[in-house]
Amino acid sequence: MANLYELIDRPELDAPVLILALDGWIDAGLGAANARASLLTTMSPRTVARFDSDELLDHRARRPTMHLVDGVVTGLTWPSVELQTASDAAGSDVLLLVGAEPDHAWGAFTNSVVDLALDLQVRLVVGLGAYPAPVPHTRPTRLAVTASDASLATNNLVRATVDVPAGVQAAIERRAHELGLAAVGLWAQVPHYLAAMPYPAASVALLDGLGDVAGLRVGNDTLRGEADATRQRVDALVNENDEHKQMVAQLEASVDAEQESTNTALGVGPLPSGDELAAELERFLRDQGR
């Protein structure tokens, strides 16, 4: 297969961190998507490499956007996959892999990303994601970890033993480890009854975790404000219904007692029913004009 990317720029970087934040994989509550959006907004990145969308993406599944002005087609915006560079608030160098998760050629794509990372002297690869879990919104959002090395799986992160389907970010993390590059995935646990709508607390937790494991300074004041507002709206909804209050109380008791098995803590076991609460929450937020 021909080279999968075009090198747009070759910046001089000082031991950057590579952040993986692709669309298309598990991202409950848009935790990773909104964390990525916050990074892109505050860091003003520029493109280092652009990957070949025709080789990697199924355009029937990820169609381009056609732009019409008074019936005249003014252009098409195609889905893309890019490696971008930026700096955090302290001036530390960062690389971000953004865009759509590839539909094809995962092996070649994975090798290309890791080769670029090694060529640009990346010191750490960090993947971002979020998944639905049997946890309450009234407790701090916890992060689960998928690490290339036990030293990266610190005690304040949820560590599980389980077989689950993987995304291309996991393939990149694994390939990086095989070539001697440290890699870790951070996964925010989103209350299962809130997984289908934006949950800013997950994004805040991911950015905090990114700061902890990578030593980066990333601002998230806007997301913190959104998380507080979401908490207040959900509290108001739950307090209107005794069954909802009971369900949340049960989740609180389970989390507080830490009696869940590691597999259930990861969210792969049976979840308490949250369909009714999720449906009413959607109605509630529509009524609030959100």
XYZ file of C-alpha atoms in Angstrom:
290
model
C 0.000 0.000 0.000
C 1.239 3.494 -0.839
C 2.169 5.911 1.915
C -1.001 6.582 3.903
C -0.199 10.168 4.781
C 1.160 13.409 3.409
C 3.677 15.195 5.617
C 2.583 18.829 5.724
C 5.090 20.135 8.272
C 8.015 18.780 10.229
C 8.147 20.815 13.437
C 11.005 20.732 15.920
C 9.375 19.306 19.041
C 10.678 18.604 22.519
C 9.489 15.173 23.715
C 5.805 15.706 22.825
C 2.841 13.739 24.152
C 0.656 12.135 21.459
C -3.054 12.352 22.317
C -5.399 9.953 20.490
C -8.923 11.353 20.159
C -10.578 9.865 17.079
C -14.320 9.873 16.351
C -16.225 6.660 15.843
C -15.316 4.497 18.832
C -17.035 4.234 22.217
C -17.552 7.736 23.596
C -20.403 7.815 26.107
C -21.641 11.288 26.943
C -19.275 12.706 24.289
C -16.624 12.672 26.993
C -13.635 12.321 24.657
C -15.154 14.431 21.867
C -15.731 17.425 24.105
C -12.356 17.005 25.802
C -10.776 17.063 22.348
C -12.818 20.107 21.356
C -11.583 21.906 24.466
C -7.978 21.051 23.609
C -8.343 22.229 20.025
C -9.969 25.474 21.140
C -7.358 26.361 23.736
C -4.238 25.117 21.925
C -4.712 26.429 18.338
C -3.032 23.434 16.644
C -1.551 23.237 13.142
C -1.439 20.219 10.832
C 1.657 18.031 10.724
C 0.364 15.149 8.572
C -2.853 14.410 6.699
C -3.914 10.803 6.109
C -5.436 9.457 2.887
C -9.193 9.401 3.500
C -9.878 7.439 0.308
C -7.730 4.577 1.592
C -8.966 4.655 5.183
C -12.630 5.708 5.217
C -15.909 4.317 3.854
C -17.502 7.443 2.417
C -20.939 5.807 2.355
C -20.715 5.666 6.146
C -18.893 8.997 6.531
C -20.234 11.141 3.729
C -18.766 14.529 2.831
C -20.788 17.653 3.608
C -22.053 19.564 0.578
C -22.267 23.340 0.951
C -25.157 25.052 -0.859
C -25.740 28.793 -1.231
C -29.009 29.683 -2.995
C -28.945 26.330 -4.741
C -25.326 26.663 -5.895
C -22.789 24.098 -4.698
C -19.885 26.068 -3.241
C -17.829 23.097 -2.092
C -17.518 19.796 -0.246
C -15.958 19.175 3.148
C -14.556 15.653 3.311
C -14.040 13.691 6.524
C -10.367 13.630 7.414
C -7.769 12.144 9.727
C -4.919 14.426 10.754
C -1.941 14.589 13.059
C -1.705 18.076 14.534
C 0.731 19.828 16.838
C 0.207 22.427 19.556
C 1.470 23.470 22.988
C -0.158 23.357 26.417
C -0.442 26.294 28.807
C 3.131 25.725 30.034
C 4.576 25.505 26.522
C 4.997 21.724 26.464
C 4.709 20.206 22.993
C 1.668 18.101 22.128
C 0.570 16.053 19.121
C -3.109 15.273 18.535
C -4.472 12.537 16.280
C -7.943 13.756 15.326
C -10.667 12.924 12.826
C -12.597 9.784 11.961
C -11.570 6.339 13.132
C -10.518 4.482 9.956
C -12.838 1.905 8.443
C -10.038 0.121 6.560
C -6.313 -0.677 6.716
C -5.997 -0.599 10.485
C -2.631 -2.353 10.447
C -1.056 0.047 7.975
C -2.631 3.045 9.702
C -1.399 1.911 13.109
C 2.144 1.433 11.820
C 2.101 4.840 10.132
C 0.930 6.637 13.290
C 3.524 4.967 15.504
C 6.282 5.528 12.948
C 5.410 9.229 12.922
C 5.348 9.263 16.714
C 8.822 7.730 16.915
C 10.158 10.031 14.212
C 8.841 13.066 16.136
C 10.326 11.707 19.392
C 7.036 11.253 21.236
C 7.584 10.366 24.905
C 4.074 9.097 25.726
C 0.891 8.099 23.883
C -2.414 8.813 25.635
C -5.794 7.671 24.288
C -9.092 9.230 25.403
C -12.488 7.505 25.610
C -15.641 7.134 27.713
C -18.079 4.293 28.318
C -21.419 3.766 30.126
C -21.087 2.275 33.601
C -23.303 1.533 36.626
C -22.226 4.668 38.488
C -24.224 7.643 39.809
C -23.881 11.217 38.611
C -23.607 12.296 42.254
C -20.089 10.916 42.641
C -16.829 12.122 41.048
C -16.242 10.654 37.603
C -13.731 7.819 37.765
C -11.235 6.898 35.071
C -10.432 3.379 33.954
C -7.063 2.615 32.416
C -5.698 0.506 29.566
C -1.922 0.665 29.935
C 1.075 -0.736 28.115
C 2.923 -1.063 31.411
C 1.770 -1.757 34.974
C 3.607 1.360 36.187
C 1.159 3.506 34.208
C -1.897 1.866 35.827
C -1.840 3.881 39.021
C -3.990 3.040 42.022
C -6.396 5.928 41.501
C -7.469 4.456 38.143
C -9.934 1.579 37.685
C -8.071 -1.533 36.559
C -10.004 -4.449 35.083
C -9.396 -7.938 33.746
C -11.741 -8.443 30.806
C -11.912 -9.225 27.065
C -13.715 -6.504 25.091
C -13.814 -5.327 21.448
C -11.060 -2.826 20.706
C -10.842 0.366 18.690
C -7.954 1.493 16.528
C -6.657 3.570 19.445
C -5.993 0.322 21.320
C -4.086 -0.997 18.298
C -1.951 2.161 18.249
C -1.289 1.914 21.984
C -0.277 -1.736 21.635
C 2.010 -1.100 18.646
C 3.646 1.776 20.495
C 4.355 -0.535 23.433
C 5.871 -3.157 21.113
C 8.328 -0.540 19.842
C 9.272 0.709 23.300
C 6.988 3.750 23.457
C 4.910 4.129 26.640
C 1.159 4.228 26.019
C -1.933 4.523 28.184
C -5.676 4.801 27.526
C -7.915 6.847 29.824
C -11.622 5.970 29.945
C -14.195 8.055 31.776
C -17.046 6.139 33.423
C -20.332 7.828 32.458
C -23.583 7.041 34.319
C -25.405 4.646 32.014
C -28.596 6.691 32.186
C -26.737 9.761 30.873
C -24.594 8.072 28.226
C -26.682 9.187 25.240
C -26.302 12.920 25.889
C -23.382 15.270 26.615
C -21.877 14.646 30.045
C -19.248 17.352 30.636
C -18.039 15.807 33.901
C -16.520 12.981 31.827
C -14.593 15.477 29.709
C -13.327 17.246 32.829
C -12.138 13.925 34.277
C -10.321 13.024 31.056
C -8.509 16.362 30.916
C -7.601 16.090 34.601
C -6.312 12.568 33.984
C -4.354 13.758 30.963
C -2.709 16.350 33.163
C -1.853 13.741 35.781
C -0.372 11.026 33.540
C 1.281 13.284 30.955
C 2.216 16.288 33.079
C 0.331 18.660 30.781
C -1.399 21.898 31.770
C -4.765 22.004 30.060
C -7.511 24.443 30.974
C -11.087 23.237 31.338
C -12.890 26.011 33.226
C -15.685 26.149 30.633
C -16.267 22.408 30.875
C -16.309 22.588 34.671
C -19.053 25.199 34.493
C -21.033 23.025 32.085
C -20.538 20.014 34.369
C -21.911 21.956 37.352
C -24.938 23.094 35.352
C -25.618 19.554 34.118
C -25.381 18.224 37.676
C -27.989 20.743 38.845
C -30.401 19.870 36.026
C -30.071 16.124 36.586
C -30.492 16.573 40.344
C -33.715 18.479 39.704
C -35.055 15.686 37.512
C -34.099 12.874 39.881
C -35.653 14.652 42.861
C -39.010 14.695 41.070
C -39.322 10.897 41.131
C -38.946 8.531 44.096
C -37.978 5.602 41.855
C -35.213 7.640 40.299
C -33.954 8.704 43.709
C -33.932 5.088 44.836
C -31.976 3.968 41.769
C -29.357 6.672 42.253
C -29.126 5.836 45.971
C -28.494 2.179 45.121
C -25.726 3.155 42.719
C -24.221 5.423 45.365
C -24.236 2.633 47.920
C -22.622 0.229 45.460
C -19.860 2.649 44.473
C -19.223 3.791 48.027
C -18.915 0.250 49.312
C -16.572 -0.699 46.447
C -18.103 -4.171 46.375
C -18.426 -4.368 42.589
C -16.169 -6.841 40.820
C -13.551 -5.328 38.516
C -15.502 -6.475 35.445
C -18.685 -4.842 36.652
C -16.719 -1.752 37.594
C -15.619 -1.529 33.976
C -19.265 -1.537 32.956
C -19.431 -4.806 31.038
C -21.792 -6.566 33.433
C -25.579 -6.131 33.650
C -26.546 -2.502 34.131
C -29.380 -1.317 36.334
C -32.289 -0.141 34.210
C -31.840 3.472 33.263
C -34.034 3.676 30.146
C -36.913 5.426 31.841
C -34.676 7.918 33.570
C -32.767 8.602 30.352
C -35.996 9.225 28.420
C -37.336 11.561 31.076
C -34.024 13.364 31.269
C -34.109 14.027 27.531
C -37.631 15.431 27.909
C -36.557 17.511 30.879
C -33.623 19.054 29.033
C -35.793 19.785 25.978
C -38.207 21.601 28.281
C -35.273 23.655 29.550
C -34.407 24.643 25.997
C -31.146 22.642 25.943
